[in-house]
Coordinates of C-alpha atoms in Angstrom, one line a residue:
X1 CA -4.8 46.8 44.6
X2 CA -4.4 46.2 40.9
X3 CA -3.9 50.0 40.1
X4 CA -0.9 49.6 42.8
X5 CA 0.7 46.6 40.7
X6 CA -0.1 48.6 37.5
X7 CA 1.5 51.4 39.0
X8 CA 4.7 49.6 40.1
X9 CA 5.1 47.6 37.0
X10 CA 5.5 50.8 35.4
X11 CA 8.0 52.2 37.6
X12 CA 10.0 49.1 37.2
X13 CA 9.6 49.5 33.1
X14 CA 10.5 52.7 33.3
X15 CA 13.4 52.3 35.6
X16 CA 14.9 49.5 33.3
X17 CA 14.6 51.3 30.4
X18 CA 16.1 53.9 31.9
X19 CA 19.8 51.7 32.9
X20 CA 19.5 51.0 28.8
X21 CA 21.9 51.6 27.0
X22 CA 21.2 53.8 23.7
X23 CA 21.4 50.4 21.2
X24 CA 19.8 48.2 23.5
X25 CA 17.0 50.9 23.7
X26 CA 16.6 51.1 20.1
X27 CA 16.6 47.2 19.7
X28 CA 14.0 47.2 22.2
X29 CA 11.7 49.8 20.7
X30 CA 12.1 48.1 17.0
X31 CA 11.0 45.1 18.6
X32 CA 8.0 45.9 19.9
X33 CA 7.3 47.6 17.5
X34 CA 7.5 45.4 14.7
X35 CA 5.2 43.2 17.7
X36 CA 2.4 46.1 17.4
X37 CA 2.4 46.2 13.6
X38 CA 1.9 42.1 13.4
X39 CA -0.8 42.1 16.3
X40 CA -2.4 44.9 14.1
X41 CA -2.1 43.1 10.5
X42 CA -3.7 40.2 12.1
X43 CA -5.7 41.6 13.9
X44 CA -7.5 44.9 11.1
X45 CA -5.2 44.7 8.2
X46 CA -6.4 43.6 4.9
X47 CA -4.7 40.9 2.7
X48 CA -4.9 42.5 -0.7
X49 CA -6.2 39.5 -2.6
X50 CA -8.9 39.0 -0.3
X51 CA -9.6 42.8 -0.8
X52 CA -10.0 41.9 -4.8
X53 CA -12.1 39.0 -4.3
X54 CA -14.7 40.6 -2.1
X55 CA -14.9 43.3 -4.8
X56 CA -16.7 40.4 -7.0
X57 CA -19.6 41.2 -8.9
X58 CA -21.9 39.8 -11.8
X59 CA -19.8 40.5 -14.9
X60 CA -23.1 41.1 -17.0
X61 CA -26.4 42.2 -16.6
X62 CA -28.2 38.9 -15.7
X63 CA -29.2 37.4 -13.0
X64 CA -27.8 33.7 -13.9
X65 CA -24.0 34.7 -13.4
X66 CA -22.8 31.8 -11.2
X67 CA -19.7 31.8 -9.3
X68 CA -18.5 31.4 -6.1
X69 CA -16.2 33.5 -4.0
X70 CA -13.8 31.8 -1.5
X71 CA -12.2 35.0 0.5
X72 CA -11.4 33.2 3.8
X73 CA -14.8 34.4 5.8
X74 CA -15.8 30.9 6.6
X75 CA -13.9 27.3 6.3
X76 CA -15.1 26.3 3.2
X77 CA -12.6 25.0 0.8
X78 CA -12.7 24.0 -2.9
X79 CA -10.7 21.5 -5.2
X80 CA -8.7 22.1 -8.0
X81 CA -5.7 19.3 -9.1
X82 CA -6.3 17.4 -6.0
X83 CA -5.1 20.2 -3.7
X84 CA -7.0 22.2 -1.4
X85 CA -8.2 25.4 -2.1
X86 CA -9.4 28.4 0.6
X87 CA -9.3 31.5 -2.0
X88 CA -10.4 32.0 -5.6
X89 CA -13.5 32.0 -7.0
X90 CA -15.4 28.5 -9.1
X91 CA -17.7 28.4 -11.4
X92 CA -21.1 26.9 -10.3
X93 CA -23.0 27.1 -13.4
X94 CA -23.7 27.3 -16.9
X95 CA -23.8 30.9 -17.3
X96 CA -20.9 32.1 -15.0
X97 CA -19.7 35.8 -15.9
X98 CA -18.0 38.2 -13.1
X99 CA -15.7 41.3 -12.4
X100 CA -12.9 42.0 -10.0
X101 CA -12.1 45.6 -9.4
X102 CA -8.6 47.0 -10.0
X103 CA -8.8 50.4 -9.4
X104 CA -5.7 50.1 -7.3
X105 CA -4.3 47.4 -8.1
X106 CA -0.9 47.1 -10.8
X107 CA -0.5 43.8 -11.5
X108 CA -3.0 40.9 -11.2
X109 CA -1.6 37.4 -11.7
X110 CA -3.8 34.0 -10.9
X111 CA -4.1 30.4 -12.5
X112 CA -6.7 28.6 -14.3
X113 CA -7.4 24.7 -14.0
X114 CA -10.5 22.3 -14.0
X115 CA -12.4 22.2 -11.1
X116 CA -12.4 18.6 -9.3
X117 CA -15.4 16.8 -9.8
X118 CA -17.0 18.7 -12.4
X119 CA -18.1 17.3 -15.5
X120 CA -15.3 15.9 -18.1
X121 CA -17.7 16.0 -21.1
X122 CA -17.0 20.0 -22.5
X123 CA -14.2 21.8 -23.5
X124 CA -14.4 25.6 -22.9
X125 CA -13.4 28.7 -22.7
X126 CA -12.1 31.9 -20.6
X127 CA -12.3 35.9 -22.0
X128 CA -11.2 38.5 -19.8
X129 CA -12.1 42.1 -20.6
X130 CA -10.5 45.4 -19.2
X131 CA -12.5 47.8 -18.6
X132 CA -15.5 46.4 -21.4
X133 CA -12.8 46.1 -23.9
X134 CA -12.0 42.1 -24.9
X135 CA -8.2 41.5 -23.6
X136 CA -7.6 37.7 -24.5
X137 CA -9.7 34.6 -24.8
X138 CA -8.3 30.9 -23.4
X139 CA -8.9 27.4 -24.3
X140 CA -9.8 25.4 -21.5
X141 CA -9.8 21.4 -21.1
X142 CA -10.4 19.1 -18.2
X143 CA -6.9 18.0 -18.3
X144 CA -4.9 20.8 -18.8
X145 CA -2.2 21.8 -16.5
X146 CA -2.2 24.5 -14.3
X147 CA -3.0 28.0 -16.9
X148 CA -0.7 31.2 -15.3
X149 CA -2.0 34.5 -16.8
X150 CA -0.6 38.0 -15.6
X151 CA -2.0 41.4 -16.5
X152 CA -1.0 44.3 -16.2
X153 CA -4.0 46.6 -14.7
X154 CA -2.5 50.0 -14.4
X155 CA -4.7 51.8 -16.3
X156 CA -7.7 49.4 -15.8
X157 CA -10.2 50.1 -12.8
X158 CA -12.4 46.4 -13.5
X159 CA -11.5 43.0 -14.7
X160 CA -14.2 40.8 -16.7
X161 CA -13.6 37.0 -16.7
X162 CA -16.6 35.2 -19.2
X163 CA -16.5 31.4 -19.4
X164 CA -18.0 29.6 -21.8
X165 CA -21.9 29.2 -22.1
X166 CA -24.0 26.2 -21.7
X167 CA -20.7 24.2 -20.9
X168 CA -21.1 21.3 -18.1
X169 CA -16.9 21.4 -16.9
X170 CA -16.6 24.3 -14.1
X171 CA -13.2 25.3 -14.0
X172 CA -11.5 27.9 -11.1
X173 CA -9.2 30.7 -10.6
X174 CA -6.6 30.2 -7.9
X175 CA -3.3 31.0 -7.0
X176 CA -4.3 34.8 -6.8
X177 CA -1.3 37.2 -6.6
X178 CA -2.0 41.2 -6.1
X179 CA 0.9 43.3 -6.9
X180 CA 2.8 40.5 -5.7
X181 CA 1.5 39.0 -2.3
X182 CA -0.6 36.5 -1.8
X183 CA -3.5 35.0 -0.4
X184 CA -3.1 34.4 3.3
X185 CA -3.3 30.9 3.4
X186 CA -1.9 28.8 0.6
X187 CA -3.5 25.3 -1.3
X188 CA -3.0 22.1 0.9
X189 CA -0.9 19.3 -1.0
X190 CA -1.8 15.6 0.0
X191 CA 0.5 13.4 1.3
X192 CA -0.2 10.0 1.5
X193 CA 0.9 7.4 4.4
X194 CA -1.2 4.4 2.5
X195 CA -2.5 3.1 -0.7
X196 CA -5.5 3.3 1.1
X197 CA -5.1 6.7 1.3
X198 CA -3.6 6.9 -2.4
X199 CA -6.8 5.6 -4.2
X200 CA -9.0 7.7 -2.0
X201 CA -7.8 10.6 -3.0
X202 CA -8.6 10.1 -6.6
X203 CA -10.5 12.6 -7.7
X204 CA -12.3 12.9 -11.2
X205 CA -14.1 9.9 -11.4
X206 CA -17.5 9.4 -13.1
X207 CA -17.2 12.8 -14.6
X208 CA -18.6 11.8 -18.0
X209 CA -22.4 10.3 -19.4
X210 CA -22.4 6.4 -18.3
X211 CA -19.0 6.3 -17.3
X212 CA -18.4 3.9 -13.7
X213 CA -15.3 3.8 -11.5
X214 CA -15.4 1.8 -8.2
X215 CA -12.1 2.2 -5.7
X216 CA -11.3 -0.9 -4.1
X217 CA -9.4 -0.6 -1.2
X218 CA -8.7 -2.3 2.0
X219 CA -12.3 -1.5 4.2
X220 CA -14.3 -3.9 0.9
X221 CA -14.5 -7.9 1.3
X222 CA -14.8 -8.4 -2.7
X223 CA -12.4 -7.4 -4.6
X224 CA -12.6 -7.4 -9.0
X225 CA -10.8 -10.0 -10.8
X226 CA -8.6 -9.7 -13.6
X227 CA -7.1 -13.3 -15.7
X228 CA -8.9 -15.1 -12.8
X229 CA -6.6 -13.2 -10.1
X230 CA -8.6 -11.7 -7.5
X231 CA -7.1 -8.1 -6.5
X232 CA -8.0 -6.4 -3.2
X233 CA -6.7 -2.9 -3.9
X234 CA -7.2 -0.7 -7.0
X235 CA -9.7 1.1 -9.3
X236 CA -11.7 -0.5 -12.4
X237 CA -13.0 1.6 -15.1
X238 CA -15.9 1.5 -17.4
X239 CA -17.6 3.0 -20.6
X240 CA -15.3 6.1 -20.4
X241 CA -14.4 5.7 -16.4
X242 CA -11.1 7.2 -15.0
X243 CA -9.0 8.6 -11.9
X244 CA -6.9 11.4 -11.3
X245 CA -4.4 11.7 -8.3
X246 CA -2.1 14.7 -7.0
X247 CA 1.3 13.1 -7.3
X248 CA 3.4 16.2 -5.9
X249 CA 4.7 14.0 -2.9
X250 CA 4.8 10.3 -5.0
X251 CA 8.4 9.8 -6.8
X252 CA 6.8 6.5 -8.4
X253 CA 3.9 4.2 -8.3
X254 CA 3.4 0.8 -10.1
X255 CA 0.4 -1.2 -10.7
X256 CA -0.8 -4.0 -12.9
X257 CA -2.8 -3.0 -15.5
X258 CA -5.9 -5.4 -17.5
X259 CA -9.2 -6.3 -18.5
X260 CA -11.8 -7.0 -15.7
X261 CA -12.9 -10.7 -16.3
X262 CA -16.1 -11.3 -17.1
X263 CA -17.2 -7.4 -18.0
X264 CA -17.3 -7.6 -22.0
X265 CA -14.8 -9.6 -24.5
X266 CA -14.4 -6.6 -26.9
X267 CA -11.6 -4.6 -27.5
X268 CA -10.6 -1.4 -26.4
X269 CA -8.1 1.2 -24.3
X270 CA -6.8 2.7 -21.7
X271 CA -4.9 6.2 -21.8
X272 CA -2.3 7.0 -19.0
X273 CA -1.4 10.7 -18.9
X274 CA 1.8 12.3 -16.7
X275 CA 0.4 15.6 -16.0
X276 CA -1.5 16.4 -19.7
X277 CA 0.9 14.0 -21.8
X278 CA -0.2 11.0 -22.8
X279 CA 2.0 8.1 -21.9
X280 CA 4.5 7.2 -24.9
X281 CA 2.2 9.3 -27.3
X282 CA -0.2 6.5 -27.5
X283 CA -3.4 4.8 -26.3
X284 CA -2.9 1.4 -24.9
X285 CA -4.8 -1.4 -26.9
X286 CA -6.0 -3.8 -24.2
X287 CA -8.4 -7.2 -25.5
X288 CA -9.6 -10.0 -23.6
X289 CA -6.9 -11.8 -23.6
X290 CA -4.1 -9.3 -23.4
X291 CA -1.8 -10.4 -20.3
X292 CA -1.8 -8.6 -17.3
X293 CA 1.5 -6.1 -18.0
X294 CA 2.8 -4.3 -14.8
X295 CA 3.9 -0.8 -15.4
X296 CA 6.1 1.1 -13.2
X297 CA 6.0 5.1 -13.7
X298 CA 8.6 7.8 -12.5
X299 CA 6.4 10.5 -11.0
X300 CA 9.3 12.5 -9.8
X301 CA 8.8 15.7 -12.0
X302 CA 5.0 15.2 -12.5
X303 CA 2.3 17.0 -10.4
X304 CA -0.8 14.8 -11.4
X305 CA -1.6 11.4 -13.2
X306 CA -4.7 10.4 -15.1
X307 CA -5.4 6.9 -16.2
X308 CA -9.0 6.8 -18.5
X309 CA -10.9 4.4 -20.8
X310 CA -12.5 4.8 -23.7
X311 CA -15.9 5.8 -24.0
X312 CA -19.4 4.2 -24.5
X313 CA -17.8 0.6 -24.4
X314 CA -19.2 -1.8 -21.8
X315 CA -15.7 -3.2 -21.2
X316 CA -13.9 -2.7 -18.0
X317 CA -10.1 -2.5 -17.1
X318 CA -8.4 -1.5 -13.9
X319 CA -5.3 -0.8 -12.3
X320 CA -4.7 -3.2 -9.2
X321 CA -1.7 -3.7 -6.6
X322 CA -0.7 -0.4 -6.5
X323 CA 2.6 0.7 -4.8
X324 CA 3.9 4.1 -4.3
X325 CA 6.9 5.1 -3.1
X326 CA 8.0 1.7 -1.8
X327 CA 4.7 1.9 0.2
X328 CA 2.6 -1.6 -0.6
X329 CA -0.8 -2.6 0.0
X330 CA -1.8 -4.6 2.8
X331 CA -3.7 -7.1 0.1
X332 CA -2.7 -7.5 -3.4
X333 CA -4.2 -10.3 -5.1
X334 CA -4.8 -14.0 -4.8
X335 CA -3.9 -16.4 -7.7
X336 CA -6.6 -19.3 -7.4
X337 CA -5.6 -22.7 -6.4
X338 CA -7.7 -26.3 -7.7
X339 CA -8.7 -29.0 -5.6
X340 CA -9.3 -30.8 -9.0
X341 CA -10.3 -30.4 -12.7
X342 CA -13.9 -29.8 -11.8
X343 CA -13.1 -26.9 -9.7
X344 CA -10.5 -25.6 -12.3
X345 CA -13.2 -26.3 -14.9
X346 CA -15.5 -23.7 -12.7
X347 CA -12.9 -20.8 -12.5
X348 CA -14.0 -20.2 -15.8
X349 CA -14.4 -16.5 -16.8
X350 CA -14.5 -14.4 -20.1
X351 CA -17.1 -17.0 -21.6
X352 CA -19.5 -17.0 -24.5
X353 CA -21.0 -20.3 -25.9
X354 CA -19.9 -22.6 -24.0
X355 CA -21.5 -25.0 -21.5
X356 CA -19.8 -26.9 -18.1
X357 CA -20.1 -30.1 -17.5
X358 CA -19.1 -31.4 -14.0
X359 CA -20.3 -34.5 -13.5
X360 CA -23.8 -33.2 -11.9
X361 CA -25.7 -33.4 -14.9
X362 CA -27.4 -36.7 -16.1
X363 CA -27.1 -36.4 -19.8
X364 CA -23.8 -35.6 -21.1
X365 CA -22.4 -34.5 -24.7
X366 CA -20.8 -37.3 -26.8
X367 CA -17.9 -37.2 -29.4
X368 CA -16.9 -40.2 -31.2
X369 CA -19.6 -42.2 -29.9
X370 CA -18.2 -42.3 -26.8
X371 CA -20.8 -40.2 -23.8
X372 CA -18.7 -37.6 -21.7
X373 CA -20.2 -36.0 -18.5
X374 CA -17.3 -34.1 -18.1
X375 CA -15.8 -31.0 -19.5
X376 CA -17.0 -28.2 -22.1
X377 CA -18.9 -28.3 -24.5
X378 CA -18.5 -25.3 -27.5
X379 CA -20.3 -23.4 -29.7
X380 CA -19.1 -22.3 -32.8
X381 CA -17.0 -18.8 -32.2
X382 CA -16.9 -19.8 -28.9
X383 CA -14.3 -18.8 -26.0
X384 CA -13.5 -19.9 -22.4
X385 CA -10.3 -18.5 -20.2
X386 CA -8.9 -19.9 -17.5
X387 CA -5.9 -18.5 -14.9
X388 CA -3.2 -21.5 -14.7
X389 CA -0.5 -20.0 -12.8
X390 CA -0.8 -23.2 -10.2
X391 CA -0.6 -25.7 -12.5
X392 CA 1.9 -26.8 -15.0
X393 CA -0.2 -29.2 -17.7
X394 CA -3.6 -29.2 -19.3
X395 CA -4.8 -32.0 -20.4
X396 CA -8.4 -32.3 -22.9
X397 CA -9.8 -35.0 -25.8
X398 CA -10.9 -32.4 -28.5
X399 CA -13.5 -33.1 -31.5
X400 CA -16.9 -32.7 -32.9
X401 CA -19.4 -33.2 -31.2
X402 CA -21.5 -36.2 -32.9
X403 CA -24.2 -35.1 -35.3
X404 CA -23.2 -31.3 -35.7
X405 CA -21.9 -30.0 -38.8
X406 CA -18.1 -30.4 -39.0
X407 CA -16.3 -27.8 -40.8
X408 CA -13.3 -28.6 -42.5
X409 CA -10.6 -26.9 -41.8
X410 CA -11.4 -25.6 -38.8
X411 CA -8.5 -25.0 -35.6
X412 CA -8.3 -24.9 -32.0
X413 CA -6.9 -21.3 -31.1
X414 CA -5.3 -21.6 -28.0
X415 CA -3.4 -18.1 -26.7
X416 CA -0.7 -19.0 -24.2
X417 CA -0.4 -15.7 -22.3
X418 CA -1.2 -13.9 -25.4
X419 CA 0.7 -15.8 -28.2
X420 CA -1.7 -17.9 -30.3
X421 CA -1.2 -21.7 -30.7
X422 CA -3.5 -23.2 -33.3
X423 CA -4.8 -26.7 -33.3
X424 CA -6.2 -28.5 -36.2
X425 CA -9.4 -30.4 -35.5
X426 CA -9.2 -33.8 -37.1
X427 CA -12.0 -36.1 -38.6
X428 CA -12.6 -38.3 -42.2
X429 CA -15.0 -39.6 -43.9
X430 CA -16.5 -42.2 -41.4
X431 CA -16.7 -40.6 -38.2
X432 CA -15.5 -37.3 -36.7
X433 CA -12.3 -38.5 -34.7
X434 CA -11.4 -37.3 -30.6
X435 CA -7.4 -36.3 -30.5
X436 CA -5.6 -35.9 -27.4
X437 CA -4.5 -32.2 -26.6
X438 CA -1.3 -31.6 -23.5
X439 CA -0.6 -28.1 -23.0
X440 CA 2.6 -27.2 -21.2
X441 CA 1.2 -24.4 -18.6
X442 CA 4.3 -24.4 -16.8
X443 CA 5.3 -20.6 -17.4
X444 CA 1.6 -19.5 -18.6
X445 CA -0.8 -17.9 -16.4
X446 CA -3.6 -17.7 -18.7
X447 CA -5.4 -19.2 -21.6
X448 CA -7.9 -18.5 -24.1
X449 CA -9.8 -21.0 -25.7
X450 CA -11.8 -20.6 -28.9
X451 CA -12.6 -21.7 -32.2
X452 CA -12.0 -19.8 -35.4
X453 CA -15.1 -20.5 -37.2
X454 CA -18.2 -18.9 -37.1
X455 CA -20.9 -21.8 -38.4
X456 CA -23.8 -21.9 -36.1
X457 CA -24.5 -25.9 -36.1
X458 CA -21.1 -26.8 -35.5
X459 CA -20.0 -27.6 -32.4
X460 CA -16.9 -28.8 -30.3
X461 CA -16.2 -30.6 -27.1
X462 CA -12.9 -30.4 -24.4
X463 CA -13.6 -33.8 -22.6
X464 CA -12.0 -35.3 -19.8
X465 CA -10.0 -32.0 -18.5
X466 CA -7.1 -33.0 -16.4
X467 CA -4.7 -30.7 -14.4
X468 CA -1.3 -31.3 -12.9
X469 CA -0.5 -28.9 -10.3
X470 CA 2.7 -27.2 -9.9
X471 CA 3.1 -27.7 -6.1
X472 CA 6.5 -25.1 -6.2
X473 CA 3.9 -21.9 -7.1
X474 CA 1.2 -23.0 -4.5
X475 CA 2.1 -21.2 -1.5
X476 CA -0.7 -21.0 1.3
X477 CA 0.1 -19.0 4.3
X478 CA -1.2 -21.4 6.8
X479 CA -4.4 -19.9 9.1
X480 CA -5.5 -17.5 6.0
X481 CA -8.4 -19.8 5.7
X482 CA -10.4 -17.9 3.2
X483 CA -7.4 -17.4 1.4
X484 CA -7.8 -13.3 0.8
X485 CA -4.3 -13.0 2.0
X486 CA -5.0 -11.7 5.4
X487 CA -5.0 -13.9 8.8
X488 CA -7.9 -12.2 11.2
X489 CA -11.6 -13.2 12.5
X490 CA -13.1 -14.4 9.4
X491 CA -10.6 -17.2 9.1
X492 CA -11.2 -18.7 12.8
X493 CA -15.0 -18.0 12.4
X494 CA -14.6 -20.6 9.1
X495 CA -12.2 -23.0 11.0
X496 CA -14.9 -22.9 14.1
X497 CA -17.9 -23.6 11.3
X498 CA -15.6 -26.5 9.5
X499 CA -15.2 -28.2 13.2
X500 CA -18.9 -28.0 14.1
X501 CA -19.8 -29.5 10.9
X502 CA -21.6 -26.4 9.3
X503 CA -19.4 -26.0 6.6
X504 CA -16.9 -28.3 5.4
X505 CA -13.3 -26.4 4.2
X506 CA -11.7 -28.1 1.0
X507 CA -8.5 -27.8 -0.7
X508 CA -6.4 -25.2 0.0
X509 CA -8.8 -23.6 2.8
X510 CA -8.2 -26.9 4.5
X511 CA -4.7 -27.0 3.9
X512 CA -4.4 -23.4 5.9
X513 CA -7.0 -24.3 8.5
X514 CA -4.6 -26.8 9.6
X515 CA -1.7 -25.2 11.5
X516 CA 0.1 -27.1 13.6
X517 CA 0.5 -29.5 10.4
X518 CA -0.7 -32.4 12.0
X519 CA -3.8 -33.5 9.6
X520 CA -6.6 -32.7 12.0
X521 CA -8.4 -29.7 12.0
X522 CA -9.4 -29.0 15.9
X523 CA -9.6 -26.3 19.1
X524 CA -5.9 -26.1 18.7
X525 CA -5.8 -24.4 15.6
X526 CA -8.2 -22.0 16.2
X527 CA -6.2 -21.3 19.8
X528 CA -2.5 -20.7 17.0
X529 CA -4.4 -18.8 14.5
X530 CA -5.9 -16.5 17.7
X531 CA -2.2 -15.9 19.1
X532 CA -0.8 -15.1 15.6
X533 CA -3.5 -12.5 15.5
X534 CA -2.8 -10.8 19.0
X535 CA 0.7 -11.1 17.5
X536 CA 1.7 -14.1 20.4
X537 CA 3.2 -16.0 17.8
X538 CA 3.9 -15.9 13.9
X539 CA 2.7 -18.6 11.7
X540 CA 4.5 -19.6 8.8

């Protein structure tokens, strides 16, 4: 039976092409043609540049030559600037040395870049032989940009590539072109839909001897804090730490930029470099209490960014709330709020020689004469920070604290968002007089505290802290109980522990716990804050 349709369906080809006409005969035989000649390139043809890197050998007579050939036989897949790679050939080692065969090829042209991942300590090098004689030797670097090199193999039957000895950065050839045309598959580009998916990408990260770099995204409960601000997105650096991200599809990302609180008060910098340039030709100089400066860069023209610290310094900085292309994070940061000055006293971060008192202790430190139980007491060279963008005075008595050694002479320094204030420290011959100190916070959101002296048995008290808060920068979204900027299951889980009497909210948490504004915190709530998260309603 199937012989009879065969048969027939030939007939019926043969009678069609028959009522052709001469062009449309043609057309049809180009056609299927051109069809045979595609189902037989895919099908047995070779690509040319995966004919050159299956010709890959050891480059010299040793057995420790390590590479490794991507020709397209399998799915595996390399990195090289953040895009993906299916052809070329890596390094994988320190001794990495091997030859391509050119016998008939004219033209060679490929690219040379840093391998992701790899080490960020070494410098090295790349020197290509024809045929055993030395053709040119290349300086590599971790952050160079992408290196083209074409040669002309006419009269050269093998191709030796040597990379620098003993080196720990692995570096790649990619972009392979053979007489013109090209691997069969080209690099994969990221594109990004999230910040999420941003700051994942980044690739180059601990890449160098003790350096640290933790991404903070979305899927983490903690965030890292910088000027008492508690970020939920970004990337902190330490002791040499950094990022790198493909930016071919980003036109422009911002992000505040600062020192993490509480991880060293020393000074030191970060480097921001637009493909290999470094940002305004300079490091920038970043110290404890350096503001938090937002920076906002134009990507449109540059394939990859780098931001890095310094190295073998225990300080840490970061970048947090990142944007990109208009696209912002679902949580940015949370500027603290006080209940009172004992809980504003506690926020306390970037510390050295200093000592909270809050009321709890028995014995207290006194100045004057007079006994204090509350407020700080400091050593000499001390320092204490504190974020104040919710409140709009400070209030302190300042002086010696009774029998230490006062130094005459000696200031306050008090930095107001950066800009030093200085504040003699009174006393005469008698006694060692207490002054009153009112700081205007209004437009601050941070101060540093410290004294400029150095003498080890004198010593200083802050007593009787008082805050006024500036009610107009407060601004609680109401059922965001645990105040991370985010209304879900945590929050009601806290609301239903506050109403059984397992954990009390305070302040602020009680403030958003408390929905339906009507000073009682009960079922109800917990019933609005569960429709605003099945999207029933919207609170405010």
């Amino acid at each position: 039976m199937k012989k009879i349709i065969t048969s027939m369906l030939a007939v019926s080809m043969i009678t069609g092409m028959a009522c052709m006409s001469a062009g449309a005969e043609a057309e049809y035989n180009n056609a299927n043609s051109n069809v045979m000649v595609a189902n037989e390139n895919h099908i047995s043809a070779t690509n040319p540049v995966v004919d050159l890197l299956k010709s890959a050998t050891n480059g010299k007579d040793s057995p420790y030559n390590h590479y490794t050939v991507y020709d397209g036989s399998d799915a595996k897949s390399f990195k090289v600037k953040g895009r993906t790679y299916y052809y070329g050939i890596t390094q994988n080692g320190n001794i990495s040395s091997f030859s391509l065969n050119t016998q008939k090829v004219k033209k060679l042209s490929f690219k040379v870049a840093h391998l992701d991942n790899s080490s960020l300590v070494d410098d090295s090098t790349l020197t290509i032989y024809l045929d055993g004689e030395k053709y040119k030797t290349y300086t590599l670097t971790y952050n160079m940009t992408y290196l083209p090199i074409d040669i002309d193999t006419t009269e050269f039957s093998k191709v030796r590539f040597d990379f620098g000895e003993y080196k720990d950065s692995r570096f790649a050839l990619v972009d392979f072109k053979v007489d013109g045309k090209t691997a069969p598959k080209g690099a994969d580009i990221p594109k990004y839909t999230s910040v999420d998916s941003l700051i994942n990408s980044a690739y180059d990260t601990d890449t160098f001897w003790l350096s640290e770099t933790t991404i903070y995204d979305s899927s983490k409960k903690l965030g890292f804090k910088m000027k008492g601000r508690t970020y939920y997105n970004g990337i902190s650096m330490r002791s040499g730490g950094g990022f790198s991200l493909n930016t071919e599809n980003v036109d422009s990302i911002s992000f505040d930029l600062s020192h993490v609180d509480n991880s060293g008060i020393g000074d030191s910098a970060v480097k921001i470099y637009l493909d290999n340039e470094l940002y305004e030709n300079k490091a920038i100089s970043i110290a404890p209490n350096t503001p938090i400066k937002r920076y906002t860069l134009d990507l449109k023209n540059i394939d990859n960014l780098r931001i890095e610290t310094n190295r073998y310094t225990e300080t840490s900085y970061a970048v947090g709330n990142i944007e990109f292309n208009n696209i912002k994070s679902q949580k940015s940061y949370i500027v603290p709020t006080y209940d009172d000055a004992i809980d504003f006293i506690n926020s306390k971060f970037n510390d050295s020689g200093v000592t909270v008192y809050d009321n709890t202790q028995k014995l207290g430190f006194n100045m004057d004469g007079v006994n204090y139980k509350q407020g700080l007491l400091m050593s000499a060279g001390g320092t204490v920070s504190f974020n104040t963008e919710s409140i709009k005075k400070l209030s302190f008595k300042l002086g010696y604290i009774d029998n230490s050694v006062p130094y005459s002479g000696n200031k306050l320094q008090v930095y107001l968002d950066g800009e030093l204030k200085e504040i003699s420290i009174e006393k005469n011959q008698k006694n060692q007089k207490t002054q009153n100190v009112d700081l205007d916070v209004s437009n601050v959101k941070c101060v540093k505290i410290n004294f400029s002296d150095k003498y080890a048995n004198t010593k200083y008290g802050l007593a009787d802290i008082a805050i006024i808060k500036d009610e107009s920068k407060v601004n609680i979204p109401k059922g965001d109980v645990n105040l991370d900027n985010v209304v879900n299951i945590t929050d009601i889980t806290k609301v239903a522990a506050h109403i059984k009497g397992k954990k009390v909210l305070t302040g602020d948490s009680l403030k958003a716990a408390d929905v339906n504004d009507d000073n009682k915190i009960n079922i109800t709530d917990i019933t609005k804050i569960a429709a605003h998260i099945k999207g029933r309603i919207i609170l405010k």
